[in-house]
XYZ file of C-alpha atoms in Angstrom:
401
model
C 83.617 138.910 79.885
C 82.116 139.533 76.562
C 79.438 142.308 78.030
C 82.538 144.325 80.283
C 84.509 144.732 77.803
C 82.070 146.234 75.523
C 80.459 148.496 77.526
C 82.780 148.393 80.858
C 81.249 151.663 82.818
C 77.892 150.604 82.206
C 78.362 146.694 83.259
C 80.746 147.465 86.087
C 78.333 150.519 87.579
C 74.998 149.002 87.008
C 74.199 145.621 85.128
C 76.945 144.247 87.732
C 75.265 144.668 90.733
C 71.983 143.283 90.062
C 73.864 140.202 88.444
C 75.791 140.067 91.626
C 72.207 140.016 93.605
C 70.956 137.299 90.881
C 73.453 134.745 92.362
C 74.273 136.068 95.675
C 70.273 134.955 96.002
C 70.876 131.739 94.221
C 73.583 130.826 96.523
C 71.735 132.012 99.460
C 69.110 129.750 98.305
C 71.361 126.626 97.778
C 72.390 127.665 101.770
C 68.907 127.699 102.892
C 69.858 131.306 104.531
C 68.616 134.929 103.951
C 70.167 136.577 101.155
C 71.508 139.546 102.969
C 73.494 137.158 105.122
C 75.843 135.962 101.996
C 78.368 138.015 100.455
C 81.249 136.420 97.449
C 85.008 137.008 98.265
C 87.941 135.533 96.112
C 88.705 132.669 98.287
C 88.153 131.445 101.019
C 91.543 132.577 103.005
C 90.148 136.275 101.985
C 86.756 135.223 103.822
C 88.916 134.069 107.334
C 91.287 137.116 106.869
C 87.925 139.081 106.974
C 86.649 137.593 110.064
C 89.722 137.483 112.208
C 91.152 141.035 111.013
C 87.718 142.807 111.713
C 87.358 140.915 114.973
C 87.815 143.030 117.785
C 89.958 141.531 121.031
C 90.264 142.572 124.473
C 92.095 144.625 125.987
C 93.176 142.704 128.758
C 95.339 139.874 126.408
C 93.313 137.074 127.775
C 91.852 136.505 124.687
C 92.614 132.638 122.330
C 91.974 131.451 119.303
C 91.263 127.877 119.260
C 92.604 125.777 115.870
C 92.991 121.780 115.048
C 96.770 121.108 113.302
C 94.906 120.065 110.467
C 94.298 123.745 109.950
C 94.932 124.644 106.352
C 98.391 126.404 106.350
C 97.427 129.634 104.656
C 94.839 129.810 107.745
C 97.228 128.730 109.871
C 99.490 131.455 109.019
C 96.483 134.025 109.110
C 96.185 133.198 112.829
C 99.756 133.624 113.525
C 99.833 136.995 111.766
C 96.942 137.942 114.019
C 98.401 137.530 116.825
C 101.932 138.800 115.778
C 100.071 142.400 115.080
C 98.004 142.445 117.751
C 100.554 143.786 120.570
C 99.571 140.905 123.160
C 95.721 141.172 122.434
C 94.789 137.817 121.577
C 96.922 134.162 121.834
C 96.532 131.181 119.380
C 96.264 127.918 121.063
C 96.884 124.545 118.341
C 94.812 121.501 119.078
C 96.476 117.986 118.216
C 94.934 115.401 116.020
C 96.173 112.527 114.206
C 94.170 109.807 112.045
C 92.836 107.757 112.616
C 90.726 109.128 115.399
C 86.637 109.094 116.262
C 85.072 111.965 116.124
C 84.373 111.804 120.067
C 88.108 111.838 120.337
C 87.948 115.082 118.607
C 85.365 116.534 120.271
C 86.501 115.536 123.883
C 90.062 117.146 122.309
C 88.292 120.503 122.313
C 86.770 120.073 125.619
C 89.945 119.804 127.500
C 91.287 122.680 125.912
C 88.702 125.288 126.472
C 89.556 124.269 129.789
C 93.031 124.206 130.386
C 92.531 127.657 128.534
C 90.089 128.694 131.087
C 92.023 127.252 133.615
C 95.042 129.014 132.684
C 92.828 132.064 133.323
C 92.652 132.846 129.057
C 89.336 133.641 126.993
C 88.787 130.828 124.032
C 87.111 133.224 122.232
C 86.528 131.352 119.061
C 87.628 128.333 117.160
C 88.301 127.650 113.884
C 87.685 124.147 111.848
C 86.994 122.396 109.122
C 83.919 121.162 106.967
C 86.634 118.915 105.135
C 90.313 119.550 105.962
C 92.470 119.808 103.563
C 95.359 117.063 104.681
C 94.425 114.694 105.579
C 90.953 115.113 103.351
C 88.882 113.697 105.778
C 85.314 115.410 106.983
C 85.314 116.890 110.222
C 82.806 116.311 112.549
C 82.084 119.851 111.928
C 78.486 119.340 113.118
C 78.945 117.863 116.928
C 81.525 121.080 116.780
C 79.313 123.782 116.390
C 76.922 122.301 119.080
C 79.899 121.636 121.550
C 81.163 125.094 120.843
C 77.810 127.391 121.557
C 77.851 124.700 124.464
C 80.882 126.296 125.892
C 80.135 129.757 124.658
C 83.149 129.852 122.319
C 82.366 131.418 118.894
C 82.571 129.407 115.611
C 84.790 130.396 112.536
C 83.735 127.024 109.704
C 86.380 126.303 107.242
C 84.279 124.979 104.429
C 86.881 125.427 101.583
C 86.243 121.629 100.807
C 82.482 122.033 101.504
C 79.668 123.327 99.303
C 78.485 121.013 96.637
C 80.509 118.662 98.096
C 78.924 117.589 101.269
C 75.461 119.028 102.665
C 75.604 122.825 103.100
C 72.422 123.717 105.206
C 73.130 126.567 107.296
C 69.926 127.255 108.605
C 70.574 123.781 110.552
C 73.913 124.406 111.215
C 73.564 128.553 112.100
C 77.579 128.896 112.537
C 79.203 132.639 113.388
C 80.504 132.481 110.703
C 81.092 130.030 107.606
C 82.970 130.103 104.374
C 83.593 128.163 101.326
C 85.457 128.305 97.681
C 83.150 127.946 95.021
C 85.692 127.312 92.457
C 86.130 123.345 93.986
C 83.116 121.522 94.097
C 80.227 123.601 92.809
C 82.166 123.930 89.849
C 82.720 127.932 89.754
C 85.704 129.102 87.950
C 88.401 130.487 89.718
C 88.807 132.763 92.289
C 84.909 132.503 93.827
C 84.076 132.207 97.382
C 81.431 132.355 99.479
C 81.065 134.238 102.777
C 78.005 133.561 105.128
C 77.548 135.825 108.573
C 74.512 136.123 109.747
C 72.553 139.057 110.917
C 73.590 138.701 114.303
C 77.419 139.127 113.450
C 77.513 141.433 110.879
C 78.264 144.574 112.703
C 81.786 142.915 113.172
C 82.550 142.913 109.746
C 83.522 146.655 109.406
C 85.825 146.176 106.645
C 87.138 143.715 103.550
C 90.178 142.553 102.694
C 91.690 144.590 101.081
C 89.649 147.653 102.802
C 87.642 149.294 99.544
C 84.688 151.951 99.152
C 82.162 150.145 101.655
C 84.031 150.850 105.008
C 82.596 153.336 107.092
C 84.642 155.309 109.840
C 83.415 153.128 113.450
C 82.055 156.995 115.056
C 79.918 157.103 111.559
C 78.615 153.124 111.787
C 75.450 151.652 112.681
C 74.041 148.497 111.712
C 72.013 150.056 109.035
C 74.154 151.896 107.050
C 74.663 150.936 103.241
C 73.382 151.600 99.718
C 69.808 152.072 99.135
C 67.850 148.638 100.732
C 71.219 147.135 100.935
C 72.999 146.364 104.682
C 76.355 148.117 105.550
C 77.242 144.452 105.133
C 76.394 143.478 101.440
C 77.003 147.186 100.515
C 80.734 146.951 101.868
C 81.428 143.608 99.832
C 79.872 144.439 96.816
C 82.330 146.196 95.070
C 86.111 145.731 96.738
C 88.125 147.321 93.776
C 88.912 146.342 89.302
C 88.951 142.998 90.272
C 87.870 139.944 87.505
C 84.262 139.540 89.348
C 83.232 137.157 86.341
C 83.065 133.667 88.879
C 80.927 135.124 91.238
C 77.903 135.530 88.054
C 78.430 131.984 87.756
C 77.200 130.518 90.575
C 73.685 131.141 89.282
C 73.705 129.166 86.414
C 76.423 126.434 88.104
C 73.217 125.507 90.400
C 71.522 125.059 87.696
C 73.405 123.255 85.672
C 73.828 120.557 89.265
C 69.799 120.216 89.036
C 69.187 120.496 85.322
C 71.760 118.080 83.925
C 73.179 116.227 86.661
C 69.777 115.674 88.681
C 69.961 117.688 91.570
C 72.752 117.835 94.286
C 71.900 114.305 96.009
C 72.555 112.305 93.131
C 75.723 114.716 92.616
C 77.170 113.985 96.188
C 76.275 110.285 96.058
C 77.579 109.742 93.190
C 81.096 111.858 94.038
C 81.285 110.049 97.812
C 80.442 106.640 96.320
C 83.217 106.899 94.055
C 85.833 108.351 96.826
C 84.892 105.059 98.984
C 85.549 102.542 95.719
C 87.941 104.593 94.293
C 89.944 104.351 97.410
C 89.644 100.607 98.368
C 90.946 99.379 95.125
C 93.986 102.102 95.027
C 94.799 100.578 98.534
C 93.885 97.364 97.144
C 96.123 98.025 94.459
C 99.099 99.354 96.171
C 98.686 96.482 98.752
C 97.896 99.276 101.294
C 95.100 100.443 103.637
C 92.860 103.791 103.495
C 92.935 106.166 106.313
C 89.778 106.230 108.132
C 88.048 105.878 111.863
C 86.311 102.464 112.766
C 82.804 104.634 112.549
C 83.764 105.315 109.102
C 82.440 108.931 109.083
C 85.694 110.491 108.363
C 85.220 109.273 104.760
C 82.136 110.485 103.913
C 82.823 112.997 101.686
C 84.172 113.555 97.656
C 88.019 112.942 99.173
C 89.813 109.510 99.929
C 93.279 108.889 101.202
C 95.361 106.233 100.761
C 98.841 105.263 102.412
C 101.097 104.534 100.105
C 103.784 101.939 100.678
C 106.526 103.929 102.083
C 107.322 104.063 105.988
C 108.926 106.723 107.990
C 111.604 105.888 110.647
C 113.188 108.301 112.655
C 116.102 109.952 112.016
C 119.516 107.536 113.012
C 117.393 104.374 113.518
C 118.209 101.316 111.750
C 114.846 100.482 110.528
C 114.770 97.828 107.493
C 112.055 97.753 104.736
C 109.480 95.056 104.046
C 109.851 93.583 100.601
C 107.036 95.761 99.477
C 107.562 99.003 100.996
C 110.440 101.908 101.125
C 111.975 104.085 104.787
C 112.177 107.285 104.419
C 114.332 109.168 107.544
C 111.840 111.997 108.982
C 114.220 114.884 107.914
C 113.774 113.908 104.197
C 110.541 112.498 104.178
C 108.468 115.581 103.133
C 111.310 116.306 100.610
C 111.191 113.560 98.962
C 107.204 114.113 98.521
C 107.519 117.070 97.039
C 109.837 115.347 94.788
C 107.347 113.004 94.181
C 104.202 115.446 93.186
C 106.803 116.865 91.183
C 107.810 113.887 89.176
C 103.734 112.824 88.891
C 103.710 116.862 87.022
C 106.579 116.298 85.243
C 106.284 112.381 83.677
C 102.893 111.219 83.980
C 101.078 114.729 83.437
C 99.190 114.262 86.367
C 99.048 116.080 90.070
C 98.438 114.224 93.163
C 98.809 115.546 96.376
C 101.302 113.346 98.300
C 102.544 114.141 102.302
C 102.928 112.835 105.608
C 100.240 111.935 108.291
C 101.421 110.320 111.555
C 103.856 107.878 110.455
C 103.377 107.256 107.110
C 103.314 109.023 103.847
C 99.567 108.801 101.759
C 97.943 110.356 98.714
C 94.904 112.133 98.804
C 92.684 111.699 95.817
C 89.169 113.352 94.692
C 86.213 111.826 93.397
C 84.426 114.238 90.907
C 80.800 113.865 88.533
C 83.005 113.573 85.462
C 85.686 110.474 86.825
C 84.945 106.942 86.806
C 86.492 103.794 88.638
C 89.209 103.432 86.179
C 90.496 107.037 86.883
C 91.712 105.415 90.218
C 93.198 102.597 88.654
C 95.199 104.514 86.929
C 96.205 106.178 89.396
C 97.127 103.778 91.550
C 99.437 102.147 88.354
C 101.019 105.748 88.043
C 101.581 105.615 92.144
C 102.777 101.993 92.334
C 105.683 102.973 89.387
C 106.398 106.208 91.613
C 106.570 104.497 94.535
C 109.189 101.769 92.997
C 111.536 104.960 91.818
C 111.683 105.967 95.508
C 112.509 102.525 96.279
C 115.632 102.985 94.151
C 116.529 106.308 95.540
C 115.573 108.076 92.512
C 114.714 111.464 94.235
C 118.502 111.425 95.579
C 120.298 114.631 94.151
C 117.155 116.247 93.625
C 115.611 117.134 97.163
C-alpha cells in the first residue's frame, strides 16, 4: 500500500503488472498448472459469476445446470439469477443430499439425475460442486465427481472456496473446466483474493469479467489470441478490472512462502490443520455429550473443518415431542431463528463467532482447525457452546427471534 500511494500512476500502470505475474506464477506453481491458465478475482462468487454469465446456452431451452443443496447460497442464488435472465435458455436442476451419506451415495445421486434430465429430453450441461462445502463443512468427493462427470460428458464448474491450502490442490491431476478458490481462507491471503483456474481449452468462453472492464473485446473482433503483448485475451482481460484495492492478490507470493519457509511446507500444514479438526471435534462432541457428523468411510472429514451436533433436537411443527434430560426441541419454524440468535449471542457475550444451523434433523456447529489453534481452542469452545446451549434450554432467545 505503501509503494501506490506514493507513486500511484507509476505502480498501478507498470510495477503492478509484473507483481501481478510474480504471484499469478507462484500460484500457478502451487496448482501444478501453466501460468496463463490462472487469473486472481475478488472472491470466489466473482470467479462462478464469471463462468456462468460468459457461458453461452442454447437456443433451444434444453439446456440444465446441475447443483448439490449444499451449494453455497451466494452460488445458489447466482444460478437462479442465470436462469431468471436468460428468457428460457437454460434450467437449474437441485440435487438432494443429507449427512451422513457415502460418497457412492453421492455419486450414484448425480447419475440418476443426468438421466432423468436426459430422459426428460433436457441438456445437463454442467454441474457445479464443492471441494469443501460450506454447511455442512464436509469434503466432497470432488474427485470421483470430476471423473463421473467427463464420464457423462457434463462439464465441471469446482467450488473450491474451502480448498487451496486447505486440502490438496493439484490441478494437473484433477484438469476440471473450470475451478476456483478464495485465497483469503486457508492460504492465508488477506481479504478479498481469489483464484480463478480455466484452462487453455476453455478460455475462449470467458469473454468478459465481472464487472465487464478494459479487457473485453467485441465477439466479431475476438479470437483466441487476442491480448496485450505475450499475454492471452484471457490474462489480459483479468488483469486490470477497474481502482480496485489489488494489494491481496501480491500476497500470494510471499504467503507460499511463508507455508514452506516457516511452517515446513504444505503437508505438515494440512496434517497438522486436519489432525486437529478430527481431535478437535471428538472431544467437543465428547464434551457436549454429542456425536460428529461424518460417513462410516470417514472421508467426509478429511479436511481443516469438523462439525459437531449440538444437543438440541428439531421436532416438527404441532408435535408433542419431549426433551431428553440433556438436550432442548426446537419447532422447525423457529429453529433457524433461534440459531441466528445463537451466533449472535456467541458475538455479543463470549466475543467469539461460530457458525451454528440446521442439517437434517438436528442443529450442529461447524468449527475450523487452523496452524495457529491448539486442542484447548476446542475446549473452549465446547464450554462456551455447552453454556449457550443451556440458555436455549431456558428459552432465552424468546422475544428476540
Amino acid at each position: 500500500m505503501e509503494e501506490v500511494e506514493t507513486a500511484p500512476d507509476i505502480f498501478i500502470r507498470y510495477d503492478y503488472p509484473r507483481l501481478l505475474d510474480e504471484n499469478r506464477q507462484a500460484v500457478a506453481g502451487f496448482l501444478r498448472v501453466p501460468v496463463e491458465t490462472v487469473v486472481f478475482v475478488p472472491n470466489a462468487t466473482t470467479a462462478l459469476n464469471a463462468v456462468l454469465r460468459n457461458f453461452e446456452w442454447n437456443a433451444d431451452g434444453k439446456d440444465e445446470i446441475l447443483y448439490f443443496s449444499t451449494i453455497y447460497g451466494a452460488c445458489g442464488k447466482t444460478v437462479d439469477y442465470v436462469v431468471d435472465t436468460r428468457r428460457g435458455m437454460v434450467n437449474s436442476r437441485p440435487i438432494s443430499i443429507t449427512y451422513p451419506c457415502e460418497d457412492d451415495e453421492i455419486i450414484n445421486l448425480f447419475e440418476k439425475a443426468v438421466a432423468t434430465s436426459k430422459g426428460e429430453g433436457k441438456r445437463p450441461r454442467l454441474c457445479i460442486y464443492d471441494v469443501v462445502s460450506s454447511l455442512p463443512g464436509l469434503r466432497f468427493p470432488f474427485e470421483a465427481m470430476t471423473s463421473k462427470c467427463k464420464e457423462l460428458g457434463v462439464m465441471t464448474v469446482i467450488d473450491g472456496a474451502q480448498g487451496i491450502g486447505m486440502v490438496d490442490s493439484r490441478l494437473d491431476e484433477l484438469d476440471p473446466d473450470f475451478w476456483f478458490s478464495n485465497c483469503h481462507k486457508w492460504l492465508h491471503i488477506p481479504r478479498a483474493c481469489a483464484v480463478l483456474y480455466v484452462p487453455v481449452r476453455n478460455q475462449h468462453m470467458m469473454a468478459s469479467t465481472v464487472p465487464t472492464s478494459h479487457g473485453y473485446v467485441r465477439k466479431s473482433l475476438r479470437n483466441s489470441t487476442s491480448g496485450t503483448g505475450s499475454k492471452s485475451a484471457f490474462v489480459s482481460n483479468f488483469q486490470y478490472t477497474g481502482t480496485l484495492d489489488f494489494s491481496p492478490y501480491l500476497c500470494v507470493k510471499e504467503a507460499l512462502a511463508w507455508r514452506n519457509d516457516v511452517v515446513g511446507g504444505e503437508d505438515i500444514l494440512q496434517e497438522y490443520n486436519i489432525n486437529l479438526a478430527k481431535t478437535g471435534g471428538r472431544r467437543v462432541a465428547e464434551i457436549l455429550g454429542t456425536e460428529v457428523l461424518d460417513n462410516k468411510a470417514g472421508t467426509a472429514s478429511d479436511c481443516a473443518m469438523t462439525n459437531v451436533r449440538l444437543p438440541i433436537r428439531i421436532a416438527k411443527n404441532g408435535s408433542n415431542s419431549s426433551a431428553a434430560e440433556d438436550e432442548s426441541v426446537l419447532t422447525e419454524d423457529i429453529v433457524n431463528d433461534v440459531a441466528q440468535w445463537m451466533m449472535d449471542t456467541l458475538v455479543r457475550d463470549y466475543k467469539t463467532f461460530i457458525v451454528v444451523y440446521s442439517h437434517g434433523q438436528h442443529v450442529y456447529v461447524r468449527l475450523s482447525a487452523q496452524v495457529y489453534l491448539e486442542l484447548q481452542d476446542f475446549e473452549w469452545a465446547a464450554e462456551t457452546l455447552l453454556e449457550l446451549c443451556a440458555r436455549v434450554a431456558k428459552r432465552e432467545y424468546e422475544g428476540h427471534i
